[in-house]
Coordinates of C-alpha atoms in Angstrom, one line a residue:
X230 CA 91.0 55.6 64.9
X231 CA 90.1 54.1 68.4
X232 CA 92.9 54.1 70.9
X233 CA 94.4 50.8 71.9
X234 CA 93.8 51.1 75.6
X235 CA 91.3 52.4 78.2
X236 CA 91.3 54.1 81.5
X237 CA 89.6 52.0 84.2
X238 CA 89.2 52.0 87.9
X239 CA 90.0 48.6 89.3
X240 CA 90.3 47.0 92.8
X241 CA 94.0 46.9 93.9
X242 CA 93.4 43.2 94.8
X243 CA 92.8 42.5 91.1
X244 CA 96.3 43.7 90.1
X245 CA 98.9 41.0 89.5
X246 CA 102.7 41.8 89.8
X247 CA 104.3 41.0 86.4
X248 CA 105.9 37.6 86.5
X249 CA 107.8 38.4 83.3
X250 CA 109.3 41.7 84.2
X251 CA 113.0 42.0 83.3
X252 CA 113.7 44.0 86.5
X253 CA 113.2 40.9 88.6
X254 CA 116.6 39.5 87.5
X255 CA 117.5 37.3 90.4
X256 CA 114.1 35.6 90.6
X257 CA 113.9 35.1 86.8
X258 CA 117.5 34.0 86.1
X259 CA 117.4 31.0 88.5
X260 CA 114.7 29.6 86.3
X261 CA 114.2 29.7 82.5
X262 CA 113.8 33.2 81.2
X263 CA 110.1 33.0 80.5
X264 CA 109.1 30.8 83.4
X265 CA 106.4 32.3 85.6
X266 CA 107.5 33.2 89.1
X267 CA 105.3 33.4 92.2
X268 CA 103.8 36.6 93.6
X269 CA 105.6 35.9 96.9
X270 CA 109.0 35.7 95.1
X271 CA 108.4 39.0 93.4
X272 CA 107.3 40.7 96.6
X273 CA 110.5 39.4 98.3
X274 CA 112.6 40.6 95.4
X275 CA 111.1 44.1 95.4
X276 CA 111.4 44.4 99.2
X277 CA 115.1 43.5 99.0
X278 CA 116.1 45.6 95.9
X279 CA 113.5 48.2 95.2
X280 CA 113.0 50.3 98.3
X281 CA 109.4 49.2 98.8
X282 CA 109.3 50.2 102.5
X283 CA 110.5 53.7 101.7
X284 CA 107.9 54.0 98.9
X285 CA 105.1 52.6 101.2
X286 CA 106.0 55.3 103.8
X287 CA 105.7 58.0 101.1
X288 CA 102.4 56.7 99.8
X289 CA 101.1 56.5 103.4
X290 CA 102.3 60.0 104.0
X291 CA 100.6 61.6 101.1
X292 CA 97.7 59.2 101.6
X293 CA 97.3 58.4 97.9
X294 CA 99.1 57.5 94.6
X295 CA 100.1 60.6 92.6
X296 CA 98.1 61.0 89.4
X297 CA 101.1 62.0 87.3
X298 CA 101.9 58.4 86.4
X299 CA 99.1 55.8 86.0
X300 CA 99.8 52.1 86.5
X301 CA 99.8 50.3 83.1
X302 CA 98.5 46.8 82.8
X303 CA 96.7 44.3 80.6
X304 CA 93.7 42.1 81.2
X305 CA 94.4 38.4 81.8
X306 CA 92.1 35.6 82.8
X307 CA 93.1 36.0 86.5
X308 CA 93.2 39.8 86.8
X309 CA 95.2 42.7 85.5
X310 CA 98.9 42.1 85.0
X311 CA 101.0 45.2 85.9
X312 CA 103.4 46.1 83.2
X313 CA 104.4 49.6 84.4
X314 CA 104.1 50.4 88.2
X315 CA 105.0 47.1 89.9
X316 CA 106.8 49.0 92.8
X317 CA 103.8 51.1 93.5
X318 CA 101.4 48.2 93.2
X319 CA 103.5 46.1 95.5
X320 CA 103.8 48.9 98.2
X321 CA 100.0 49.4 98.1
X322 CA 99.2 45.7 98.3
X323 CA 101.5 45.3 101.4
X324 CA 99.9 48.4 103.0
X325 CA 96.4 47.0 102.5
X326 CA 97.2 43.4 103.5
X327 CA 100.0 42.9 106.0
X328 CA 99.6 39.1 105.6
X329 CA 101.6 39.5 102.3
X330 CA 104.6 41.0 104.1
X331 CA 107.4 38.5 104.8
X332 CA 108.2 38.1 108.5
X333 CA 111.7 39.7 108.1
X334 CA 110.1 43.0 106.9
X335 CA 107.0 43.3 109.1
X336 CA 108.6 45.2 111.9
X337 CA 109.8 48.0 109.6
X338 CA 106.7 48.2 107.4
X339 CA 104.3 51.1 108.1
X340 CA 100.7 50.6 109.2
X341 CA 98.3 52.0 106.8
X342 CA 96.3 55.2 107.6
X343 CA 92.5 55.2 107.2
X344 CA 92.7 57.9 104.6
X345 CA 95.3 56.0 102.6
X346 CA 93.2 52.8 102.8
X347 CA 90.2 54.7 101.4
X348 CA 92.2 56.1 98.5
X349 CA 94.2 53.1 97.3
X350 CA 91.6 50.3 97.6
X351 CA 90.5 51.2 94.0
X352 CA 92.9 53.0 91.6
X353 CA 92.7 54.4 88.1
X354 CA 94.9 52.4 85.6
X355 CA 95.5 52.2 81.9
X356 CA 94.4 48.8 80.5
X357 CA 95.8 47.4 77.3
X358 CA 94.2 44.4 75.6
X359 CA 97.3 42.2 75.9
X360 CA 101.0 42.2 76.6
X361 CA 102.0 42.5 72.9
X362 CA 100.0 45.7 72.5
X363 CA 102.1 47.5 75.1
X364 CA 105.6 46.2 74.3
X365 CA 106.5 49.1 72.1
X366 CA 105.6 51.5 74.9
X367 CA 107.7 49.6 77.4
X368 CA 110.6 49.5 74.9
X369 CA 110.4 53.3 74.3
X370 CA 110.3 53.9 78.1
X371 CA 113.0 51.6 79.3
X372 CA 115.4 51.2 76.4
X373 CA 115.5 54.7 74.9
X374 CA 113.4 56.6 77.5
X375 CA 113.9 58.1 80.9
X376 CA 113.5 54.9 83.0
X377 CA 116.1 52.8 81.3
X378 CA 116.7 49.2 82.1
X379 CA 120.2 48.0 82.9
X380 CA 122.1 46.1 80.1
X381 CA 121.1 42.8 81.7
X382 CA 117.4 43.8 82.1
X383 CA 117.4 45.0 78.5
X384 CA 118.9 41.8 77.1
X385 CA 116.6 39.7 79.3
X386 CA 113.6 41.7 77.8
X387 CA 114.8 40.9 74.2
X388 CA 115.4 37.2 75.2
X389 CA 111.9 36.9 76.5
X390 CA 110.4 38.4 73.3
X391 CA 112.7 36.1 71.2
X392 CA 111.5 33.0 73.1
X393 CA 107.9 34.1 72.7
X394 CA 108.0 34.9 69.0
X395 CA 111.0 32.8 67.8
X396 CA 112.0 35.5 65.3
X397 CA 114.3 38.4 65.8
X398 CA 112.4 40.4 63.2
X399 CA 109.3 40.2 65.4
X400 CA 111.3 41.4 68.4
X401 CA 112.5 44.4 66.3
X402 CA 108.9 45.5 65.8
X403 CA 108.8 46.6 69.5
X404 CA 112.0 48.7 69.6
X405 CA 114.0 51.2 67.6
X406 CA 117.1 49.1 68.0
X407 CA 118.5 47.4 64.9
X408 CA 118.2 43.6 64.2
X409 CA 122.0 43.4 64.7
X410 CA 121.8 45.0 68.1
X411 CA 119.0 42.7 69.2
X412 CA 120.9 39.6 68.0
X413 CA 124.0 40.7 69.9
X414 CA 121.9 41.3 73.0
X415 CA 120.4 37.8 72.8
X416 CA 123.8 36.2 72.2
X417 CA 125.3 38.0 75.2
X418 CA 122.3 37.1 77.4
X419 CA 122.5 33.4 76.5
X420 CA 126.3 33.2 77.1
X421 CA 125.8 34.9 80.5
X422 CA 123.1 32.3 81.3
X423 CA 125.5 29.5 80.5
X424 CA 128.1 31.0 82.9
X425 CA 125.4 31.7 85.5
X426 CA 124.2 28.1 85.5
X427 CA 127.7 26.8 85.9
X428 CA 128.3 29.1 88.8
X429 CA 125.0 28.1 90.4
X430 CA 126.2 24.5 90.6
X431 CA 128.8 25.6 93.1
X432 CA 127.6 28.9 94.7
X433 CA 124.2 29.5 96.3
X434 CA 122.1 32.7 96.4
X435 CA 124.0 34.6 93.7
X436 CA 122.7 38.2 93.7
X437 CA 122.4 39.2 90.0
X438 CA 121.6 42.8 91.0
X439 CA 125.1 43.2 92.4
X440 CA 126.9 41.8 89.4
X441 CA 128.6 44.0 86.7
X442 CA 127.4 42.1 83.7
X443 CA 129.0 44.1 80.9
X444 CA 132.8 43.4 81.1
X445 CA 132.4 39.7 80.5
X446 CA 129.9 39.8 77.7
X447 CA 131.0 43.1 76.0
X448 CA 134.8 42.8 76.2
X449 CA 135.7 39.1 76.8
X450 CA 133.0 36.9 75.3
X451 CA 133.9 37.4 71.7
X452 CA 137.6 36.5 71.9
X453 CA 136.9 33.5 74.1
X454 CA 134.2 31.9 71.8
X455 CA 136.0 33.0 68.6
X456 CA 138.6 31.4 66.4
X457 CA 141.9 32.9 67.7
X458 CA 144.5 30.3 67.1
X459 CA 145.9 30.6 70.7
X460 CA 143.0 31.2 73.0
X461 CA 139.7 30.9 70.9
X462 CA 137.4 28.0 71.6
X463 CA 136.0 28.1 68.1
X464 CA 132.5 27.5 69.3
X465 CA 129.7 26.6 67.0
X466 CA 127.1 29.4 66.6
X467 CA 123.5 28.6 65.7
X468 CA 121.9 31.4 63.8
X469 CA 118.4 30.2 64.5
X470 CA 118.8 30.0 68.3
X471 CA 121.4 32.8 68.5
X472 CA 123.4 30.5 70.9
X473 CA 127.0 29.3 71.2
X474 CA 127.7 25.6 71.8
X475 CA 130.6 23.1 72.0
X476 CA 131.0 19.5 70.9
X477 CA 129.5 17.2 73.4
X478 CA 132.8 15.5 74.3
X479 CA 134.2 18.9 75.3
X480 CA 131.3 20.0 77.5
X481 CA 133.0 19.1 80.9
X482 CA 136.1 21.1 80.0
X483 CA 134.0 24.0 78.6
X484 CA 132.1 24.2 81.9
X485 CA 135.4 24.3 83.8
X486 CA 136.4 27.3 81.6
X487 CA 133.1 29.0 82.2
X488 CA 133.5 28.5 86.0
X489 CA 136.9 30.3 86.0
X490 CA 135.6 33.1 83.8
X491 CA 132.4 33.6 85.9
X492 CA 134.3 33.7 89.2
X493 CA 136.8 36.2 87.8
X494 CA 134.3 38.6 86.3
X495 CA 131.1 38.1 88.4
X496 CA 131.9 36.8 91.9
X497 CA 135.2 38.3 93.0
X498 CA 135.3 41.3 95.3
X499 CA 136.3 44.8 94.0
X500 CA 139.9 45.7 94.4
X501 CA 139.3 48.1 97.3
X502 CA 137.7 45.3 99.3
X503 CA 140.4 42.6 98.6
X504 CA 143.2 41.6 100.9
X505 CA 146.8 41.8 99.7
X506 CA 147.0 38.3 98.1
X507 CA 143.4 38.1 97.0
X508 CA 142.5 38.4 93.3
X509 CA 140.1 41.2 92.5
X510 CA 137.2 41.3 90.1
X511 CA 138.2 41.9 86.4
X512 CA 136.9 45.3 85.2
X513 CA 136.5 46.8 81.7
X514 CA 139.6 48.9 81.8
X515 CA 141.8 45.8 82.0
X516 CA 140.4 44.3 78.8
X517 CA 139.5 47.4 76.7
X518 CA 141.4 46.2 73.6
X519 CA 141.5 42.7 72.1
X520 CA 145.2 42.6 72.6
X521 CA 144.6 43.3 76.4
X522 CA 142.1 40.4 76.5
X523 CA 144.5 38.0 74.9
X524 CA 147.4 39.1 77.1
X525 CA 145.3 38.7 80.2
X526 CA 144.6 35.0 79.4
X527 CA 148.1 34.2 78.2
X528 CA 149.9 35.8 81.2
X529 CA 147.9 33.5 83.5
X530 CA 147.9 35.9 86.4
X531 CA 144.4 37.4 86.6
X532 CA 142.6 34.1 85.8
X533 CA 145.1 31.5 86.9
X534 CA 144.7 28.1 85.1
X535 CA 142.5 29.5 82.3
X536 CA 145.1 29.2 79.5
X537 CA 145.8 25.6 80.5
X538 CA 142.1 24.7 80.4
X539 CA 141.8 26.4 77.0
X540 CA 144.8 24.3 75.7
X541 CA 143.3 21.1 77.1
X542 CA 139.9 22.0 75.4
X543 CA 141.5 22.7 72.1
X544 CA 143.5 19.4 72.2
X545 CA 140.4 17.2 72.8
X546 CA 139.7 15.1 69.8
X547 CA 136.2 14.6 68.6
X548 CA 135.3 10.8 68.8
X549 CA 134.8 9.2 65.4
X550 CA 131.5 7.7 64.4
X551 CA 130.8 4.4 62.6
X552 CA 130.6 6.0 59.2
X553 CA 133.6 8.3 59.9
X554 CA 131.2 11.3 59.4
X555 CA 131.6 13.9 62.1
X556 CA 128.6 15.9 61.0
X557 CA 126.4 13.9 63.4
X558 CA 128.3 14.9 66.5
X559 CA 126.3 16.5 69.3
X560 CA 126.5 20.1 70.2
X561 CA 126.2 21.1 73.8
X562 CA 125.7 24.4 75.6
X563 CA 127.4 25.3 78.9
X564 CA 126.1 23.7 82.1
X565 CA 125.2 20.4 80.6
X566 CA 122.3 21.1 78.2
X567 CA 122.7 18.7 75.3
X568 CA 121.2 19.3 71.9
X569 CA 121.2 17.1 68.9
X570 CA 122.2 19.8 66.4
X571 CA 124.7 18.9 63.7
X572 CA 128.2 20.4 63.9
X573 CA 128.7 23.0 61.2
X574 CA 131.8 24.9 60.5
X575 CA 132.4 27.1 63.5
X576 CA 131.1 30.5 63.1
X577 CA 133.7 33.3 62.5
X578 CA 132.0 35.5 65.0
X579 CA 131.3 39.0 63.8
X580 CA 129.8 41.1 66.6
X581 CA 129.2 44.3 64.6
X582 CA 125.8 45.7 65.4
X583 CA 125.1 46.3 61.8
X584 CA 122.1 44.4 60.3
X585 CA 124.1 43.8 57.1
X586 CA 126.8 41.7 58.9
X587 CA 124.5 39.4 60.9
X588 CA 122.9 37.2 58.2
X589 CA 124.5 35.0 55.5
X590 CA 121.4 34.1 53.6
X591 CA 120.2 34.0 50.1
X592 CA 118.0 36.9 48.8
X593 CA 114.9 34.9 49.8
X594 CA 116.1 34.5 53.4
X595 CA 117.1 30.8 53.1
X596 CA 120.4 29.1 53.6
X597 CA 122.2 28.2 50.4
X598 CA 123.4 24.9 51.8
X599 CA 119.9 24.0 52.8
X600 CA 118.5 24.8 49.3
X601 CA 121.0 22.3 47.7
X602 CA 120.2 19.7 50.3
X603 CA 116.4 20.1 49.8
X604 CA 116.7 19.6 46.1
X605 CA 118.8 16.5 46.5
X606 CA 116.3 14.9 48.9
X607 CA 113.2 15.4 46.8
X608 CA 112.1 16.7 43.4
X609 CA 108.6 17.2 44.5
X610 CA 107.4 20.8 44.7
X611 CA 106.6 21.8 48.2
X612 CA 103.4 23.6 49.2
X613 CA 104.5 26.7 51.1
X614 CA 101.6 28.6 52.7
X615 CA 102.0 32.4 52.8
X616 CA 103.8 33.5 56.0
X617 CA 101.8 35.7 58.4
X618 CA 102.9 39.2 58.0
X619 CA 102.4 41.9 60.6
X620 CA 103.1 45.4 59.3
X621 CA 105.2 47.4 61.6
X622 CA 103.3 50.2 63.2
X623 CA 104.8 53.7 62.9
X624 CA 105.4 55.2 66.4
X625 CA 103.6 58.5 67.0
X626 CA 105.9 60.9 68.7
X627 CA 104.7 64.5 67.9
X628 CA 101.9 66.6 69.3
X629 CA 100.7 68.0 66.0
X630 CA 97.6 68.9 64.0
X631 CA 96.9 67.6 60.5
X632 CA 96.7 70.1 57.6
X633 CA 92.9 69.6 57.4
X634 CA 92.6 70.4 61.1
X635 CA 94.7 73.5 60.9
X636 CA 92.6 74.8 58.0
X637 CA 89.6 75.0 60.3
X638 CA 91.2 77.7 62.5
X639 CA 93.5 79.6 60.1
X640 CA 95.9 81.4 62.5
X641 CA 97.5 84.4 60.8
X642 CA 99.7 85.7 63.6
X643 CA 98.3 89.2 63.5
X644 CA 98.1 89.5 67.3
X645 CA 100.3 88.6 70.2
X646 CA 97.9 85.8 71.1
X647 CA 98.1 84.3 67.6
X648 CA 101.9 84.8 67.3
X649 CA 102.4 82.9 70.5
X650 CA 99.9 80.1 69.5
X651 CA 101.6 79.8 66.1
X652 CA 105.0 79.4 67.7
X653 CA 103.7 76.8 70.2
X654 CA 102.1 74.7 67.5
X655 CA 105.2 74.9 65.4
X656 CA 107.5 73.8 68.2
X657 CA 105.2 71.0 69.3
X658 CA 105.1 69.7 65.7
X659 CA 108.9 69.5 65.6
X660 CA 109.8 68.3 69.1
X661 CA 109.6 64.5 69.6
X662 CA 108.0 63.7 73.0
X663 CA 110.6 60.9 73.4
X664 CA 113.5 63.2 72.8
X665 CA 112.2 66.4 74.5
X666 CA 109.5 65.2 77.0
X667 CA 109.8 68.2 79.4
X668 CA 109.7 70.7 76.6
X669 CA 106.7 69.1 75.1
X670 CA 104.9 69.0 78.5
X671 CA 105.6 72.7 79.0
X672 CA 104.5 73.7 75.4
X673 CA 101.4 71.5 75.7
X674 CA 100.3 73.1 79.0
X675 CA 101.0 76.6 77.6
X676 CA 99.0 75.9 74.5
X677 CA 96.0 74.7 76.5
X678 CA 96.0 77.8 78.6
X679 CA 96.6 80.4 75.9
X680 CA 93.9 78.9 73.7
X681 CA 91.5 79.1 76.6
X682 CA 92.4 82.7 77.4
X683 CA 91.9 83.6 73.7
X684 CA 88.3 82.5 73.8
X685 CA 87.5 84.5 77.0
X686 CA 89.3 87.5 75.5
X687 CA 87.6 87.6 72.1
X688 CA 84.2 86.0 73.0
X689 CA 83.6 87.5 76.4
X690 CA 80.0 88.5 75.7
X691 CA 79.1 85.2 74.1
X692 CA 80.8 83.1 76.8
X693 CA 78.9 84.9 79.6
X694 CA 81.5 84.8 82.3
X695 CA 85.0 86.1 82.9
X696 CA 88.2 84.2 82.9
X697 CA 89.2 83.0 86.4
X698 CA 92.9 83.5 86.9
X699 CA 93.0 80.9 89.7
X700 CA 91.1 78.1 88.0
X701 CA 92.3 77.0 84.5
X702 CA 90.6 73.7 84.7
X703 CA 87.3 75.3 85.7
X704 CA 87.6 77.7 82.7
X705 CA 88.2 74.8 80.4
X706 CA 85.3 72.7 81.8
X707 CA 82.9 75.6 81.3
X708 CA 83.9 76.2 77.7
X709 CA 83.8 72.5 76.9
X710 CA 80.3 72.1 78.5
X711 CA 78.6 75.3 77.5
X712 CA 80.3 77.1 74.6
X713 CA 82.8 75.4 72.3
X714 CA 80.6 72.6 70.9
X715 CA 77.1 74.1 71.1
X716 CA 76.7 74.7 67.4
X717 CA 78.7 71.6 66.3
X718 CA 76.8 68.6 65.0
X719 CA 77.9 65.0 64.4
X720 CA 77.6 61.7 66.1
X721 CA 81.2 62.0 67.5
X722 CA 80.7 65.4 69.3
X723 CA 79.1 64.0 72.5
X724 CA 81.8 61.4 72.8
X725 CA 84.5 64.0 72.2
X726 CA 83.1 66.3 74.8
X727 CA 82.9 63.4 77.3
X728 CA 86.5 62.5 76.5
X729 CA 87.7 66.0 77.1
X730 CA 85.7 66.1 80.3
X731 CA 87.3 62.9 81.5
X732 CA 90.8 64.2 80.9
X733 CA 90.0 67.4 82.8
X734 CA 88.3 65.5 85.7
X735 CA 89.5 62.0 86.3
X736 CA 92.9 62.1 84.6
X737 CA 93.4 65.8 85.5
X738 CA 95.7 66.5 82.6
X739 CA 96.4 70.0 83.8
X740 CA 97.6 68.8 87.2
X741 CA 99.8 66.1 85.6
X742 CA 101.4 68.7 83.3
X743 CA 101.9 71.0 86.3
X744 CA 103.7 68.2 88.1
X745 CA 106.0 67.7 85.1
X746 CA 106.8 71.4 84.9
X747 CA 107.2 72.3 88.5
X748 CA 108.4 69.1 90.2
X749 CA 111.0 66.4 89.4
X750 CA 108.3 63.9 88.3
X751 CA 109.5 62.1 85.1
X752 CA 107.3 62.7 82.1
X753 CA 105.1 59.8 80.9
X754 CA 105.3 60.3 77.2
X755 CA 102.3 58.0 76.7
X756 CA 100.1 60.3 78.7
X757 CA 101.1 63.3 76.5
X758 CA 100.4 61.4 73.3
X759 CA 97.2 59.7 74.4
X760 CA 95.5 62.8 75.9
X761 CA 96.6 64.9 72.9
X762 CA 94.2 62.9 70.6
X763 CA 91.2 64.5 72.4
X764 CA 92.7 67.7 73.8
X765 CA 93.9 68.9 70.4
X766 CA 90.2 69.1 69.4
X767 CA 89.6 71.3 72.5
X768 CA 92.4 73.6 71.3
X769 CA 91.0 73.5 67.7
X770 CA 87.5 74.4 68.9
X771 CA 89.0 77.3 70.9
X772 CA 90.8 78.7 67.9
X773 CA 87.8 78.2 65.6
X774 CA 85.5 80.2 68.0
X775 CA 88.1 83.0 68.3
X776 CA 88.5 83.7 64.6

């Protein structure tokens, strides 16, 4: 099976900073979640929050980008959009073109060395065909992997996917999280956005990166929007949009409530920075239990005036319509977004992450109320075209051989070499690269070396040269070019040899593995998995020749 990406050398000027990256929280949140933002805005954001000057100094010092982690991108009509490596791309762009540096940062930004300019004008990248094809990799890396997004960035990521595909089940294809967890993340994000937009009407330049997002949406949101008789707002919840909303006539009061809540959780100073009479920011330990949350509101000390606003909200009467049918009343989200959705019975919010508790549907996925309504409206049989179905791809996570591949080399463990190789293959087959990335990198590197040594040990006369203790890559290149595949036939052999040669030369897989083992470089699991597809055939050929 052909891999879904390619390695390509591209001009740095052709790389585009990702205008949908969840890390760019401040720049994205002031607009709609999926609205494109300018390259200048991204550069300013990264300079302010991502230590770009420090990174640029480091790149200028070593005069190149390290080969241990390649920039990942996809081809778009206007260039290559960077999905992994925006900080490095930004630093290099500013080094090469000082016109891109905002005036406030120019005096502190390093001037590029000639050697650096020569090495970063063109760089090797991994190119995927589109954004969708790399979403699973980004999810593995930033949600369950070593470079995790913050809670806000993760929820922003899910919200972007939800707005793109309009279906939580499609979002779930790109992550190991359950549908229940994804829905809860989207709910939290949209509630936060309602609060943020209300705050934005009064406060300028809110820095999202300095906000502790979780206490409000993890501990406080549920009781506020729920149906508690004393303090719950009994908000309507739309299962399709995954969003809470209030009746239109209550919107002004609802926004006043969101303003108080947002100020208390997001904008106040920490206690250590407050003066004696100044109210500090509310933190998780104050509202750990539901009883604590309710008590905080009713006591009216930590968020003065909130309980009165809640009572006023609950006492507002929905205006009657001409036909005395309230089902046509408008629903509104916080901050003044009006929507003509009909008012259903308020959702009794259940925030359990379980998939089973999130949907109240018939077995065929439709609402029972809607089924009855449809039958009343028309007796005609509807034409329903088959829904598009995209099977979920199984994520590969082990560096292993197939049974057929293993039969070709038949290791019996009768020597120290074979015992070690057997143990290495066994461990690699059982260790997930996502759960044990450093162990897999070490085992992978060891298996490549011991397999190479075995050939030079057992086939010395046929190989025609001795093993060079100081040049593993040279030893491997020689075997690949002059020995391992000489007697093999088949149309794929030249392509396979070239692929192995590329990984030994351009990608320099041995150097990458050495960096993972000897230095604090984080492991790129995708590099392990992608190179294994070719390098395992190098190992297989070594073991076949050594039988």
